[in-house]
mmCIF file of N, CA and C in Angstrom:
data_model
loop_
_atom_site.group_PDB
_atom_site.id
_atom_site.type_symbol
_atom_site.label_atom_id
_atom_site.label_comp_id
_atom_site.label_asym_id
_atom_site.label_seq_id
_atom_site.Cartn_x
_atom_site.Cartn_y
_atom_site.Cartn_z
ATOM 1 N N MET A 1 -69.784 19.795 -40.959
ATOM 2 C CA MET A 1 -69.513 18.595 -40.676
ATOM 3 C C MET A 1 -68.143 19.125 -39.740
ATOM 4 N N LEU A 2 -67.777 17.916 -38.970
ATOM 5 C CA LEU A 2 -66.644 18.850 -38.035
ATOM 6 C C LEU A 2 -65.762 17.714 -38.346
ATOM 7 N N GLY A 3 -64.658 18.521 -38.285
ATOM 8 C CA GLY A 3 -63.648 17.181 -38.514
ATOM 9 C C GLY A 3 -62.414 16.987 -37.284
ATOM 10 N N ILE A 4 -61.807 16.457 -36.836
ATOM 11 C CA ILE A 4 -61.036 15.249 -35.852
ATOM 12 C C ILE A 4 -60.224 16.496 -35.111
ATOM 13 N N GLY A 5 -60.862 16.890 -33.952
ATOM 14 C CA GLY A 5 -59.934 17.941 -33.386
ATOM 15 C C GLY A 5 -60.997 18.993 -33.270
ATOM 16 N N ASN A 6 -62.201 19.432 -34.400
ATOM 17 C CA ASN A 6 -63.000 20.170 -33.743
ATOM 18 C C ASN A 6 -64.170 20.948 -32.695
ATOM 19 N N PHE A 7 -64.242 22.144 -32.839
ATOM 20 C CA PHE A 7 -65.742 21.795 -31.218
ATOM 21 C C PHE A 7 -66.522 22.486 -32.415
ATOM 22 N N ASP A 8 -67.718 22.754 -32.086
ATOM 23 C CA ASP A 8 -69.010 22.429 -32.715
ATOM 24 C C ASP A 8 -69.681 24.321 -32.250
ATOM 25 N N LYS A 9 -69.394 25.324 -32.469
ATOM 26 C CA LYS A 9 -69.704 26.084 -32.809
ATOM 27 C C LYS A 9 -70.793 26.755 -32.241
ATOM 28 N N VAL A 10 -72.521 25.839 -32.729
ATOM 29 C CA VAL A 10 -73.310 25.913 -32.805
ATOM 30 C C VAL A 10 -74.081 25.368 -30.685
ATOM 31 N N ASN A 11 -73.124 23.897 -30.691
ATOM 32 C CA ASN A 11 -73.007 23.262 -29.591
ATOM 33 C C ASN A 11 -71.753 23.262 -28.591
ATOM 34 N N THR A 12 -71.406 24.043 -28.414
ATOM 35 C CA THR A 12 -70.003 24.292 -27.499
ATOM 36 C C THR A 12 -70.272 23.266 -27.012
ATOM 37 N N ARG A 13 -70.919 22.619 -26.033
ATOM 38 C CA ARG A 13 -70.729 20.844 -24.878
ATOM 39 C C ARG A 13 -69.837 20.013 -25.165
ATOM 40 N N LYS A 14 -70.240 19.715 -27.390
ATOM 41 C CA LYS A 14 -70.117 18.804 -27.614
ATOM 42 C C LYS A 14 -68.566 18.663 -28.211
ATOM 43 N N VAL A 15 -68.203 17.749 -27.983
ATOM 44 C CA VAL A 15 -66.597 17.745 -27.780
ATOM 45 C C VAL A 15 -65.517 16.383 -29.003
ATOM 46 N N ILE A 16 -65.103 17.603 -29.553
ATOM 47 C CA ILE A 16 -64.951 15.409 -31.025
ATOM 48 C C ILE A 16 -63.192 15.890 -30.498
ATOM 49 N N THR A 17 -63.145 14.716 -29.615
ATOM 50 C CA THR A 17 -61.226 13.898 -29.558
ATOM 51 C C THR A 17 -60.660 13.714 -30.604
ATOM 52 N N ARG A 18 -59.883 13.534 -30.557
ATOM 53 C CA ARG A 18 -58.885 13.788 -31.722
ATOM 54 C C ARG A 18 -58.668 12.214 -31.849
ATOM 55 N N GLU A 19 -57.812 11.193 -32.811
ATOM 56 C CA GLU A 19 -58.266 10.038 -33.068
ATOM 57 C C GLU A 19 -57.458 9.399 -32.659
ATOM 58 N N GLY A 20 -57.974 8.636 -31.862
ATOM 59 C CA GLY A 20 -56.492 7.624 -30.644
ATOM 60 C C GLY A 20 -56.866 7.926 -29.553
ATOM 61 N N GLN A 21 -57.606 9.307 -29.289
ATOM 62 C CA GLN A 21 -57.813 9.531 -27.926
ATOM 63 C C GLN A 21 -59.425 8.761 -27.512
ATOM 64 N N LYS A 22 -59.701 9.422 -25.797
ATOM 65 C CA LYS A 22 -61.366 8.328 -25.363
ATOM 66 C C LYS A 22 -61.326 8.706 -24.237
ATOM 67 N N MET A 23 -62.464 9.115 -23.917
ATOM 68 C CA MET A 23 -63.960 9.749 -23.511
ATOM 69 C C MET A 23 -63.102 9.120 -21.887
ATOM 70 N N TYR A 24 -63.799 9.770 -20.794
ATOM 71 C CA TYR A 24 -64.517 8.547 -19.457
ATOM 72 C C TYR A 24 -64.431 10.213 -18.926
ATOM 73 N N MET A 25 -65.979 10.118 -18.306
ATOM 74 C CA MET A 25 -66.455 10.325 -17.337
ATOM 75 C C MET A 25 -66.543 12.302 -17.472
ATOM 76 N N GLY A 26 -66.384 12.628 -18.562
ATOM 77 C CA GLY A 26 -66.779 14.216 -19.630
ATOM 78 C C GLY A 26 -65.169 14.136 -19.486
ATOM 79 N N LYS A 27 -63.958 13.783 -19.301
ATOM 80 C CA LYS A 27 -62.811 13.972 -19.199
ATOM 81 C C LYS A 27 -61.443 13.439 -21.041
ATOM 82 N N LYS A 28 -61.087 14.018 -21.292
ATOM 83 C CA LYS A 28 -60.285 13.153 -22.345
ATOM 84 C C LYS A 28 -58.692 13.112 -22.166
ATOM 85 N N TYR A 29 -58.333 12.047 -22.829
ATOM 86 C CA TYR A 29 -57.380 10.895 -22.655
ATOM 87 C C TYR A 29 -57.229 10.630 -24.243
ATOM 88 N N ALA A 30 -55.507 11.062 -23.261
ATOM 89 C CA ALA A 30 -54.468 10.427 -24.795
ATOM 90 C C ALA A 30 -53.188 9.888 -24.547
ATOM 91 N N GLN A 31 -52.980 8.566 -25.299
ATOM 92 C CA GLN A 31 -52.107 7.989 -25.479
ATOM 93 C C GLN A 31 -50.299 8.980 -24.847
ATOM 94 N N ASP A 32 -49.914 8.288 -23.435
ATOM 95 C CA ASP A 32 -48.463 9.209 -23.747
ATOM 96 C C ASP A 32 -47.840 8.119 -24.567
ATOM 97 N N LYS A 33 -46.804 9.092 -25.042
ATOM 98 C CA LYS A 33 -45.967 7.637 -26.023
ATOM 99 C C LYS A 33 -44.932 7.311 -25.201
ATOM 100 N N LYS A 34 -44.610 7.785 -24.249
ATOM 101 C CA LYS A 34 -43.673 6.654 -23.868
ATOM 102 C C LYS A 34 -43.589 7.142 -22.529
ATOM 103 N N THR A 35 -45.042 6.122 -22.265
ATOM 104 C CA THR A 35 -45.172 5.312 -20.594
ATOM 105 C C THR A 35 -46.066 4.135 -21.214
ATOM 106 N N GLY A 36 -47.042 4.748 -22.740
ATOM 107 C CA GLY A 36 -48.447 4.053 -23.093
ATOM 108 C C GLY A 36 -49.691 3.444 -22.272
ATOM 109 N N TYR A 37 -49.817 4.833 -21.222
ATOM 110 C CA TYR A 37 -50.846 4.490 -20.842
ATOM 111 C C TYR A 37 -51.677 5.593 -21.422
ATOM 112 N N TYR A 38 -52.758 5.861 -21.077
ATOM 113 C CA TYR A 38 -53.239 7.201 -21.755
ATOM 114 C C TYR A 38 -53.510 7.808 -19.640
ATOM 115 N N VAL A 39 -53.887 9.414 -20.216
ATOM 116 C CA VAL A 39 -53.487 10.371 -19.849
ATOM 117 C C VAL A 39 -54.203 11.247 -19.466
ATOM 118 N N CYS A 40 -55.083 12.054 -18.355
ATOM 119 C CA CYS A 40 -55.908 13.144 -19.047
ATOM 120 C C CYS A 40 -55.366 14.322 -19.111
ATOM 121 N N THR A 41 -55.856 14.519 -20.170
ATOM 122 C CA THR A 41 -55.490 15.764 -21.050
ATOM 123 C C THR A 41 -55.315 16.984 -20.176
ATOM 124 N N SER A 42 -56.044 17.546 -19.309
ATOM 125 C CA SER A 42 -56.466 18.620 -18.366
ATOM 126 C C SER A 42 -55.968 17.740 -17.475
ATOM 127 N N GLY A 43 -56.035 18.878 -15.617
ATOM 128 C CA GLY A 43 -55.826 18.679 -14.635
ATOM 129 C C GLY A 43 -54.696 18.240 -13.551
ATOM 130 N N GLU A 44 -54.799 17.113 -13.262
ATOM 131 C CA GLU A 44 -53.559 16.610 -12.282
ATOM 132 C C GLU A 44 -53.252 15.707 -13.487
ATOM 133 N N ARG A 45 -53.723 15.086 -14.786
ATOM 134 C CA ARG A 45 -53.422 14.378 -15.805
ATOM 135 C C ARG A 45 -52.973 12.645 -15.377
ATOM 136 N N LYS A 46 -54.970 12.543 -14.207
ATOM 137 C CA LYS A 46 -54.375 11.306 -13.827
ATOM 138 C C LYS A 46 -54.181 10.198 -15.352
ATOM 139 N N ARG A 47 -53.812 9.483 -14.766
ATOM 140 C CA ARG A 47 -54.068 7.979 -15.117
ATOM 141 C C ARG A 47 -55.497 7.780 -16.057
ATOM 142 N N LEU A 48 -55.986 7.085 -17.012
ATOM 143 C CA LEU A 48 -56.772 6.499 -17.148
ATOM 144 C C LEU A 48 -57.555 5.473 -16.521
ATOM 145 N N HIS A 49 -56.548 4.361 -16.434
ATOM 146 C CA HIS A 49 -56.459 3.007 -15.067
ATOM 147 C C HIS A 49 -56.756 3.534 -14.116
ATOM 148 N N VAL A 50 -55.784 4.634 -13.519
ATOM 149 C CA VAL A 50 -56.903 4.418 -12.139
ATOM 150 C C VAL A 50 -57.892 5.776 -11.986
ATOM 151 N N ALA A 51 -57.764 6.790 -12.744
ATOM 152 C CA ALA A 51 -59.818 7.075 -12.846
ATOM 153 C C ALA A 51 -60.344 5.766 -12.720
ATOM 154 N N ILE A 52 -60.681 5.222 -13.992
ATOM 155 C CA ILE A 52 -61.577 3.895 -13.579
ATOM 156 C C ILE A 52 -61.775 3.312 -12.305
ATOM 157 N N TRP A 53 -60.590 2.942 -11.946
ATOM 158 C CA TRP A 53 -60.597 2.581 -10.704
ATOM 159 C C TRP A 53 -60.804 3.004 -9.617
ATOM 160 N N GLU A 54 -61.134 4.180 -9.439
ATOM 161 C CA GLU A 54 -61.507 4.940 -8.522
ATOM 162 C C GLU A 54 -62.637 5.179 -8.336
ATOM 163 N N HIS A 55 -63.208 5.078 -9.921
ATOM 164 C CA HIS A 55 -64.932 5.765 -10.060
ATOM 165 C C HIS A 55 -65.472 4.073 -9.808
ATOM 166 N N GLU A 56 -64.904 3.491 -9.826
ATOM 167 C CA GLU A 56 -65.652 1.808 -10.112
ATOM 168 C C GLU A 56 -65.464 1.595 -7.957
ATOM 169 N N HIS A 57 -65.027 2.189 -7.638
ATOM 170 C CA HIS A 57 -64.740 1.366 -6.116
ATOM 171 C C HIS A 57 -64.967 2.211 -5.332
ATOM 172 N N GLY A 58 -65.356 3.932 -5.884
ATOM 173 C CA GLY A 58 -65.756 4.686 -4.979
ATOM 174 C C GLY A 58 -64.734 5.447 -3.862
ATOM 175 N N MET A 59 -62.987 5.495 -4.004
ATOM 176 C CA MET A 59 -62.049 5.893 -3.745
ATOM 177 C C MET A 59 -60.912 5.687 -4.042
ATOM 178 N N ARG A 60 -60.601 7.202 -3.486
ATOM 179 C CA ARG A 60 -59.158 6.673 -4.112
ATOM 180 C C ARG A 60 -57.969 6.033 -4.036
ATOM 181 N N VAL A 61 -56.761 5.686 -4.254
ATOM 182 C CA VAL A 61 -55.995 4.434 -4.647
ATOM 183 C C VAL A 61 -55.353 4.555 -2.902
ATOM 184 N N PRO A 62 -55.591 3.582 -2.605
ATOM 185 C CA PRO A 62 -55.118 4.071 -1.158
ATOM 186 C C PRO A 62 -53.210 4.773 -0.642
ATOM 187 N N GLU A 63 -52.928 5.514 -0.509
ATOM 188 C CA GLU A 63 -51.436 5.813 -0.409
ATOM 189 C C GLU A 63 -50.730 4.810 -0.385
ATOM 190 N N GLY A 64 -49.642 4.589 -0.823
ATOM 191 C CA GLY A 64 -48.912 2.424 -0.809
ATOM 192 C C GLY A 64 -49.444 1.903 -1.545
ATOM 193 N N HIS A 65 -50.000 2.384 -3.097
ATOM 194 C CA HIS A 65 -50.949 1.024 -4.031
ATOM 195 C C HIS A 65 -50.738 1.693 -4.505
ATOM 196 N N VAL A 66 -50.357 0.778 -6.365
ATOM 197 C CA VAL A 66 -50.948 1.563 -7.561
ATOM 198 C C VAL A 66 -51.975 0.320 -8.036
ATOM 199 N N ILE A 67 -52.746 0.926 -9.419
ATOM 200 C CA ILE A 67 -53.357 -0.163 -9.900
ATOM 201 C C ILE A 67 -52.916 -1.034 -11.074
ATOM 202 N N HIS A 68 -52.817 -1.755 -11.171
ATOM 203 C CA HIS A 68 -51.723 -3.262 -11.963
ATOM 204 C C HIS A 68 -52.570 -3.378 -13.140
ATOM 205 N N HIS A 69 -52.680 -3.663 -14.407
ATOM 206 C CA HIS A 69 -52.893 -4.384 -15.211
ATOM 207 C C HIS A 69 -52.246 -5.606 -15.238
ATOM 208 N N LYS A 70 -53.547 -6.209 -14.584
ATOM 209 C CA LYS A 70 -53.716 -8.156 -14.935
ATOM 210 C C LYS A 70 -53.154 -8.528 -16.115
ATOM 211 N N ASP A 71 -52.814 -8.260 -16.953
ATOM 212 C CA ASP A 71 -52.905 -8.935 -18.539
ATOM 213 C C ASP A 71 -51.698 -7.864 -19.086
ATOM 214 N N TRP A 72 -51.020 -6.986 -18.337
ATOM 215 C CA TRP A 72 -49.808 -6.444 -18.865
ATOM 216 C C TRP A 72 -50.178 -5.286 -19.401
ATOM 217 N N ASN A 73 -51.470 -5.225 -20.458
ATOM 218 C CA ASN A 73 -52.122 -4.187 -21.450
ATOM 219 C C ASN A 73 -52.042 -2.985 -21.290
ATOM 220 N N LYS A 74 -51.764 -1.881 -20.654
ATOM 221 C CA LYS A 74 -51.860 -0.675 -20.599
ATOM 222 C C LYS A 74 -52.914 -0.147 -21.365
ATOM 223 N N THR A 75 -53.477 -0.877 -22.286
ATOM 224 C CA THR A 75 -54.814 -0.015 -22.996
ATOM 225 C C THR A 75 -56.042 -0.824 -22.531
ATOM 226 N N ASN A 76 -55.412 -1.810 -22.202
ATOM 227 C CA ASN A 76 -56.591 -2.758 -21.861
ATOM 228 C C ASN A 76 -57.189 -2.326 -20.092
ATOM 229 N N ASN A 77 -58.526 -1.061 -20.470
ATOM 230 C CA ASN A 77 -58.809 -1.093 -19.359
ATOM 231 C C ASN A 77 -59.644 -0.719 -18.102
ATOM 232 N N ASN A 78 -60.496 -2.042 -18.817
ATOM 233 C CA ASN A 78 -61.713 -2.934 -18.321
ATOM 234 C C ASN A 78 -61.273 -3.027 -17.297
ATOM 235 N N ILE A 79 -62.387 -2.969 -16.295
ATOM 236 C CA ILE A 79 -62.320 -2.624 -14.513
ATOM 237 C C ILE A 79 -61.453 -3.987 -14.191
ATOM 238 N N ASP A 80 -62.235 -5.479 -14.899
ATOM 239 C CA ASP A 80 -62.047 -6.661 -14.584
ATOM 240 C C ASP A 80 -60.001 -6.859 -14.624
ATOM 241 N N ASN A 81 -60.173 -6.133 -14.943
ATOM 242 C CA ASN A 81 -58.129 -6.419 -15.707
ATOM 243 C C ASN A 81 -57.764 -5.495 -14.641
ATOM 244 N N LEU A 82 -57.953 -4.388 -13.983
ATOM 245 C CA LEU A 82 -57.627 -3.425 -12.963
ATOM 246 C C LEU A 82 -57.032 -4.503 -11.874
ATOM 247 N N VAL A 83 -56.905 -3.958 -10.646
ATOM 248 C CA VAL A 83 -56.251 -4.404 -9.622
ATOM 249 C C VAL A 83 -55.371 -3.476 -8.716
ATOM 250 N N CYS A 84 -55.655 -3.697 -7.476
ATOM 251 C CA CYS A 84 -55.320 -2.511 -6.485
ATOM 252 C C CYS A 84 -54.013 -3.306 -5.337
ATOM 253 N N ILE A 85 -52.798 -2.925 -5.368
ATOM 254 C CA ILE A 85 -51.728 -3.673 -4.613
ATOM 255 C C ILE A 85 -50.561 -2.496 -4.082
ATOM 256 N N THR A 86 -50.176 -3.134 -3.456
ATOM 257 C CA THR A 86 -48.605 -2.161 -2.795
ATOM 258 C C THR A 86 -47.840 -2.201 -3.774
ATOM 259 N N ILE A 87 -47.614 -1.400 -3.657
ATOM 260 C CA ILE A 87 -45.780 -1.154 -3.954
ATOM 261 C C ILE A 87 -45.269 -2.369 -4.363
ATOM 262 N N ARG A 88 -44.732 -2.985 -3.192
ATOM 263 C CA ARG A 88 -43.755 -3.763 -3.202
ATOM 264 C C ARG A 88 -44.413 -4.898 -3.939
ATOM 265 N N GLU A 89 -46.003 -5.203 -4.102
ATOM 266 C CA GLU A 89 -46.155 -5.997 -4.687
ATOM 267 C C GLU A 89 -45.971 -6.272 -6.637
ATOM 268 N N HIS A 90 -46.343 -4.645 -6.861
ATOM 269 C CA HIS A 90 -46.083 -4.832 -7.871
ATOM 270 C C HIS A 90 -44.590 -4.395 -8.006
ATOM 271 N N GLU A 91 -43.532 -4.487 -7.722
ATOM 272 C CA GLU A 91 -42.170 -4.504 -7.737
ATOM 273 C C GLU A 91 -41.398 -5.887 -7.886
ATOM 274 N N LEU A 92 -42.770 -6.487 -6.987
ATOM 275 C CA LEU A 92 -42.403 -7.898 -6.791
ATOM 276 C C LEU A 92 -42.725 -9.120 -8.677
ATOM 277 N N ILE A 93 -43.721 -8.579 -9.210
ATOM 278 C CA ILE A 93 -44.557 -9.000 -10.431
ATOM 279 C C ILE A 93 -43.574 -8.454 -11.104
ATOM 280 N N HIS A 94 -43.100 -7.057 -11.588
ATOM 281 C CA HIS A 94 -42.377 -6.897 -12.662
ATOM 282 C C HIS A 94 -40.942 -7.313 -12.114
ATOM 283 N N THR A 95 -40.213 -7.107 -11.124
ATOM 284 C CA THR A 95 -38.825 -7.543 -10.935
ATOM 285 C C THR A 95 -38.710 -8.342 -10.040
ATOM 286 N N PRO A 96 -39.368 -9.880 -9.960
ATOM 287 C CA PRO A 96 -38.861 -10.331 -8.532
ATOM 288 C C PRO A 96 -37.295 -10.510 -8.473
ATOM 289 N N PRO A 97 -37.707 -10.755 -6.837
ATOM 290 C CA PRO A 97 -35.980 -10.748 -7.100
ATOM 291 C C PRO A 97 -34.694 -12.121 -6.988
ATOM 292 N N LYS A 98 -34.435 -12.036 -7.188
ATOM 293 C CA LYS A 98 -33.329 -13.379 -6.981
ATOM 294 C C LYS A 98 -33.864 -14.959 -5.824
ATOM 295 N N LYS A 99 -33.382 -16.183 -6.444
ATOM 296 C CA LYS A 99 -33.351 -16.856 -5.448
ATOM 297 C C LYS A 99 -33.142 -16.425 -4.634
ATOM 298 N N GLY A 100 -33.695 -17.055 -2.542
ATOM 299 C CA GLY A 100 -33.196 -16.999 -1.891
ATOM 300 C C GLY A 100 -33.023 -15.521 -1.656
ATOM 301 N N THR A 101 -32.866 -14.330 -2.063
ATOM 302 C CA THR A 101 -32.584 -13.439 -1.933
ATOM 303 C C THR A 101 -34.417 -13.017 -0.753
ATOM 304 N N GLU A 102 -35.339 -13.620 -1.128
ATOM 305 C CA GLU A 102 -36.376 -12.407 -0.824
ATOM 306 C C GLU A 102 -36.537 -12.834 0.540
ATOM 307 N N THR A 103 -37.435 -11.772 1.596
ATOM 308 C CA THR A 103 -37.390 -11.502 2.746
ATOM 309 C C THR A 103 -38.635 -11.913 2.984
ATOM 310 N N GLU A 104 -38.711 -12.576 4.253
ATOM 311 C CA GLU A 104 -40.213 -13.275 4.666
ATOM 312 C C GLU A 104 -41.470 -12.873 4.517
ATOM 313 N N GLU A 105 -41.566 -10.873 4.355
ATOM 314 C CA GLU A 105 -42.478 -10.872 3.559
ATOM 315 C C GLU A 105 -42.510 -10.627 1.929
ATOM 316 N N ASP A 106 -41.620 -10.718 1.347
ATOM 317 C CA ASP A 106 -41.533 -10.983 -0.051
ATOM 318 C C ASP A 106 -42.001 -12.700 -0.102
ATOM 319 N N ILE A 107 -41.775 -12.759 1.192
ATOM 320 C CA ILE A 107 -41.746 -14.791 0.495
ATOM 321 C C ILE A 107 -44.178 -14.947 0.278
ATOM 322 N N LYS A 108 -44.216 -14.121 1.793
ATOM 323 C CA LYS A 108 -45.646 -13.980 2.019
ATOM 324 C C LYS A 108 -46.633 -13.067 0.825
ATOM 325 N N SER A 109 -45.614 -11.823 0.224
ATOM 326 C CA SER A 109 -46.648 -11.160 -0.449
ATOM 327 C C SER A 109 -45.971 -11.720 -1.983
ATOM 328 N N ILE A 110 -45.020 -12.967 -2.096
ATOM 329 C CA ILE A 110 -45.752 -13.264 -3.936
ATOM 330 C C ILE A 110 -46.266 -14.281 -3.226
ATOM 331 N N LYS A 111 -46.669 -14.912 -2.462
ATOM 332 C CA LYS A 111 -48.307 -16.196 -2.034
ATOM 333 C C LYS A 111 -49.297 -15.695 -2.121
ATOM 334 N N LYS A 112 -49.001 -14.666 -1.970
ATOM 335 C CA LYS A 112 -50.799 -13.974 -2.033
ATOM 336 C C LYS A 112 -51.012 -13.262 -3.330
ATOM 337 N N LEU A 113 -49.515 -12.959 -4.141
ATOM 338 C CA LEU A 113 -49.610 -13.040 -6.020
ATOM 339 C C LEU A 113 -49.739 -14.280 -6.875
ATOM 340 N N LYS A 114 -49.415 -15.233 -5.502
ATOM 341 C CA LYS A 114 -50.035 -16.066 -7.624
ATOM 342 C C LYS A 114 -51.353 -16.682 -6.450
ATOM 343 N N GLU A 115 -51.850 -16.723 -5.735
ATOM 344 C CA GLU A 115 -53.167 -17.050 -5.293
ATOM 345 C C GLU A 115 -54.232 -15.804 -5.916
ATOM 346 N N MET A 116 -53.415 -15.198 -5.684
ATOM 347 C CA MET A 116 -54.502 -13.542 -7.539
ATOM 348 C C MET A 116 -53.774 -14.176 -8.286
ATOM 349 N N GLY A 117 -53.250 -14.764 -8.979
ATOM 350 C CA GLY A 117 -52.612 -15.613 -10.291
ATOM 351 C C GLY A 117 -52.583 -13.765 -11.542
ATOM 352 N N LEU A 118 -51.520 -13.413 -10.173
ATOM 353 C CA LEU A 118 -51.077 -12.352 -10.748
ATOM 354 C C LEU A 118 -49.690 -12.294 -11.039
ATOM 355 N N ILE A 119 -49.189 -13.643 -10.789
ATOM 356 C CA ILE A 119 -47.646 -14.611 -10.747
ATOM 357 C C ILE A 119 -47.861 -15.674 -10.932
ATOM 358 N N LYS A 120 -46.879 -16.709 -11.745
ATOM 359 C CA LYS A 120 -46.916 -18.106 -11.393
ATOM 360 C C LYS A 120 -45.813 -18.075 -10.385
#
C-alpha cells in the first residue's frame, strides 16, 4: 500500500499526489496559499485555469489578455467558468472606476462585460 506523496517503486510512472493537489494533462498542480490559484509544481509553474483554457481552445492566452473565473471562485476551473478577457476588462471587473471618471473605451468595455454577464 502506498502512502500519500509516495511513488510506486514497481511502477515508477504511477504518481501519487498529496492531499489537495490536482492532476491535469500529466502534471501536478498545488494550491498556492497566497493567491488561492492552483499552480503547476514543475516547469513554468502555469496556473491550472490557464492550462485548461489553453488546452480546450488549442492556443495560448493572447498577449494582453487574462483568464477570468466567471464566478470568482479560483478553484472552479470548469471550462464553462473560464473566459478570456483583456487586462483592462479584468481591472474594470475587480476595480470599477468611480462614476464619471470612465474613459470612452472603459464605457464600451463595461457595456461588453455587462452583455457577457461578468458585471451588473
